[in-house]
Coordinates of N, CA, C and O in Angstrom, one line a residue:
M4 N -27.6 7.2 17.1 CA -27.3 7.8 15.8 C -26.1 8.7 16.0 O -25.2 8.8 15.1
K5 N -26.0 9.4 17.2 CA -24.9 10.3 17.5 C -23.6 9.5 17.5 O -22.6 10.0 17.0
D6 N -23.6 8.4 18.1 CA -22.4 7.6 18.2 C -21.9 7.1 16.9 O -20.7 7.0 16.6
T7 N -22.8 6.8 16.0 CA -22.5 6.4 14.6 C -21.8 7.5 13.9 O -20.8 7.3 13.1
K8 N -22.4 8.7 14.0 CA -21.8 9.9 13.3 C -20.4 10.1 13.9 O -19.5 10.5 13.1
I9 N -20.2 10.0 15.2 CA -18.9 10.2 15.7 C -17.9 9.2 15.3 O -16.7 9.5 14.9
M10 N -18.3 7.9 15.2 CA -17.4 6.9 14.7 C -17.0 7.1 13.2 O -15.8 7.0 12.9
L11 N -18.0 7.5 12.4 CA -17.7 7.8 11.0 C -16.8 9.0 10.8 O -15.9 9.1 10.0
L12 N -17.0 10.0 11.7 CA -16.2 11.2 11.7 C -14.7 10.9 12.1 O -13.8 11.3 11.5
G13 N -14.6 10.0 13.1 CA -13.3 9.6 13.5 C -12.5 8.8 12.5 O -11.3 9.1 12.2
I14 N -13.2 7.9 11.8 CA -12.5 7.2 10.7 C -12.2 8.1 9.6 O -11.1 8.0 9.0
S15 N -13.0 9.0 9.2 CA -12.8 9.9 8.1 C -11.6 10.8 8.4 O -10.7 11.0 7.6
V16 N -11.5 11.3 9.7 CA -10.4 12.2 10.0 C -9.1 11.4 10.1 O -8.0 11.9 9.6
Y17 N -9.1 10.1 10.5 CA -8.0 9.3 10.5 C -7.4 9.0 9.1 O -6.2 9.1 8.8
I18 N -8.3 8.8 8.2 CA -8.0 8.5 6.8 C -7.4 9.8 6.1 O -6.4 9.8 5.4
I19 N -8.1 10.9 6.4 CA -7.6 12.2 5.9 C -6.2 12.5 6.4 O -5.3 13.0 5.7
T20 N -6.0 12.3 7.7 CA -4.6 12.5 8.3 C -3.6 11.6 7.6 O -2.5 12.1 7.3
W21 N -3.9 10.3 7.4 CA -3.0 9.4 6.7 C -2.7 9.9 5.3 O -1.5 9.9 4.9
L22 N -3.7 10.3 4.5 CA -3.5 10.8 3.2 C -2.7 12.1 3.2 O -1.8 12.3 2.3
L23 N -2.9 13.0 4.1 CA -2.2 14.2 4.2 C -0.7 14.0 4.5 O 0.2 14.6 3.9
L24 N -0.4 13.1 5.5 CA 1.0 12.7 5.8 C 1.6 12.1 4.6 O 2.8 12.3 4.3
G25 N 0.9 11.2 3.9 CA 1.4 10.6 2.7 C 1.7 11.6 1.6 O 2.7 11.5 0.9
F26 N 0.8 12.6 1.4 CA 1.1 13.7 0.4 C 2.3 14.5 0.8 O 3.1 14.8 -0.1
I27 N 2.5 14.8 2.1 CA 3.7 15.6 2.5 C 4.9 14.7 2.2 O 5.9 15.2 1.7
G28 N 4.9 13.4 2.5 CA 6.0 12.6 2.3 C 6.3 12.4 0.8 O 7.4 12.4 0.4
Y29 N 5.2 12.4 0.0 CA 5.4 12.3 -1.5 C 6.0 13.6 -2.0 O 6.9 13.5 -2.9
L30 N 5.7 14.7 -1.5 CA 6.3 16.0 -1.9 C 7.7 16.1 -1.5 O 8.6 16.7 -2.3
L31 N 8.1 15.5 -0.4 CA 9.5 15.6 0.1 C 10.4 14.4 -0.5 O 11.6 14.5 -0.3
S32 N 9.8 13.4 -1.1 CA 10.6 12.3 -1.6 C 11.1 12.6 -3.0 O 10.6 13.4 -3.7
D33 N 12.2 11.9 -3.3 CA 12.8 12.2 -4.7 C 12.2 11.3 -5.7 O 11.9 11.7 -6.8
N34 N 12.1 10.0 -5.4 CA 11.7 9.1 -6.5 C 10.7 8.0 -6.1 O 10.7 6.9 -6.5
M35 N 9.8 8.4 -5.1 CA 8.8 7.4 -4.7 C 7.4 7.9 -5.2 O 7.1 9.1 -5.3
T36 N 6.6 6.9 -5.5 CA 5.2 7.2 -5.9 C 4.4 7.4 -4.6 O 4.8 7.1 -3.5
F37 N 3.2 8.0 -4.8 CA 2.3 8.3 -3.7 C 1.9 7.0 -3.0 O 1.8 6.9 -1.8
K38 N 1.6 5.9 -3.8 CA 1.3 4.6 -3.3 C 2.4 4.1 -2.4 O 2.1 3.5 -1.3
E39 N 3.6 4.2 -2.9 CA 4.8 3.7 -2.1 C 4.9 4.5 -0.8 O 5.2 3.9 0.3
V40 N 4.6 5.8 -0.8 CA 4.8 6.6 0.4 C 3.7 6.2 1.4 O 4.0 6.0 2.6
I41 N 2.4 6.1 1.0 CA 1.4 5.8 2.0 C 1.5 4.4 2.6 O 0.9 4.2 3.6
T42 N 2.2 3.5 1.9 CA 2.3 2.2 2.4 C 3.7 1.9 3.0 O 4.0 0.8 3.4
H43 N 4.5 3.0 3.1 CA 5.8 2.9 3.7 C 5.7 2.7 5.2 O 4.8 3.2 5.9
S44 N 6.6 1.9 5.8 CA 6.5 1.5 7.2 C 6.6 2.7 8.1 O 6.0 2.7 9.2
V45 N 7.4 3.7 7.7 CA 7.5 4.9 8.6 C 6.2 5.7 8.7 O 5.8 6.0 9.8
I46 N 5.5 5.9 7.6 CA 4.2 6.5 7.6 C 3.2 5.7 8.4 O 2.4 6.2 9.2
L47 N 3.2 4.4 8.3 CA 2.3 3.5 9.0 C 2.6 3.6 10.5 O 1.6 3.6 11.3
M48 N 3.8 3.6 10.9 CA 4.2 3.7 12.3 C 3.8 5.1 12.9 O 3.3 5.2 14.0
I49 N 3.9 6.1 12.1 CA 3.5 7.5 12.6 C 2.0 7.5 12.8 O 1.5 8.0 13.7
M50 N 1.3 6.8 11.9 CA -0.2 6.8 12.0 C -0.6 6.0 13.2 O -1.6 6.3 13.9
V51 N 0.1 4.9 13.5 CA -0.3 4.1 14.7 C 0.1 4.9 16.0 O -0.7 4.9 16.9
G52 N 1.2 5.6 15.9 CA 1.6 6.3 17.1 C 1.0 7.6 17.3 O 0.6 8.0 18.5
L53 N 0.8 8.4 16.3 CA 0.3 9.8 16.4 C -1.0 10.1 15.6 O -1.6 11.1 15.8
G54 N -1.3 9.3 14.6 CA -2.4 9.6 13.7 C -3.8 9.6 14.4 O -4.7 10.2 13.8
W55 N -3.9 9.0 15.5 CA -5.2 9.0 16.1 C -5.5 10.2 16.9 O -6.7 10.5 17.3
I56 N -4.5 11.0 17.2 CA -4.7 12.2 18.0 C -5.6 13.3 17.3 O -6.5 13.8 18.0
P57 N -5.4 13.6 16.0 CA -6.4 14.6 15.4 C -7.8 14.0 15.4 O -8.8 14.8 15.6
A58 N -8.0 12.7 15.2 CA -9.3 12.1 15.2 C -9.9 12.2 16.6 O -11.1 12.5 16.7
L59 N -9.2 12.0 17.6 CA -9.7 12.1 19.0 C -10.1 13.5 19.3 O -11.1 13.7 19.9
V60 N -9.3 14.5 18.9 CA -9.6 15.9 19.2 C -10.9 16.3 18.4 O -11.8 16.9 19.0
V61 N -11.0 16.0 17.1 CA -12.2 16.3 16.4 C -13.5 15.7 16.9 O -14.5 16.3 17.1
C62 N -13.3 14.4 17.2 CA -14.5 13.6 17.8 C -14.9 14.2 19.1 O -16.1 14.2 19.5
G63 N -13.9 14.5 20.0 CA -14.2 15.1 21.3 C -15.0 16.4 21.2 O -15.9 16.7 21.9
D64 N -14.5 17.3 20.2 CA -15.2 18.6 20.0 C -16.6 18.3 19.5 O -17.6 19.0 19.9
Y65 N -16.8 17.4 18.6 CA -18.1 17.1 18.0 C -19.0 16.6 19.1 O -20.2 16.9 19.1
Y66 N -18.5 15.7 19.9 CA -19.3 15.1 21.0 C -19.8 16.2 22.0 O -20.9 16.2 22.4
D67 N -18.9 17.1 22.3 CA -19.2 18.2 23.3 C -20.2 19.2 22.7 O -21.1 19.7 23.4
K68 N -20.1 19.5 21.4 CA -20.9 20.5 20.8 C -22.3 20.0 20.4 O -23.3 20.7 20.6
Y69 N -22.5 18.7 20.0 CA -23.8 18.3 19.5 C -24.3 17.2 20.4 O -24.1 16.5 21.0

């Protein structure tokens, strides 16, 4: 059960990170919608390259604590 919780936590943090980066990109863009920003190739490449790091940190802390 602990591994399932960690997996769900990791997926949740990954999605929240993706939406947060998309929201920041939306605020900084001039004429793009939020949907266009979160599906833009730059955001997707950032998520593949760096988006997993916050999820790894949170899951590692959760694993150590509980």
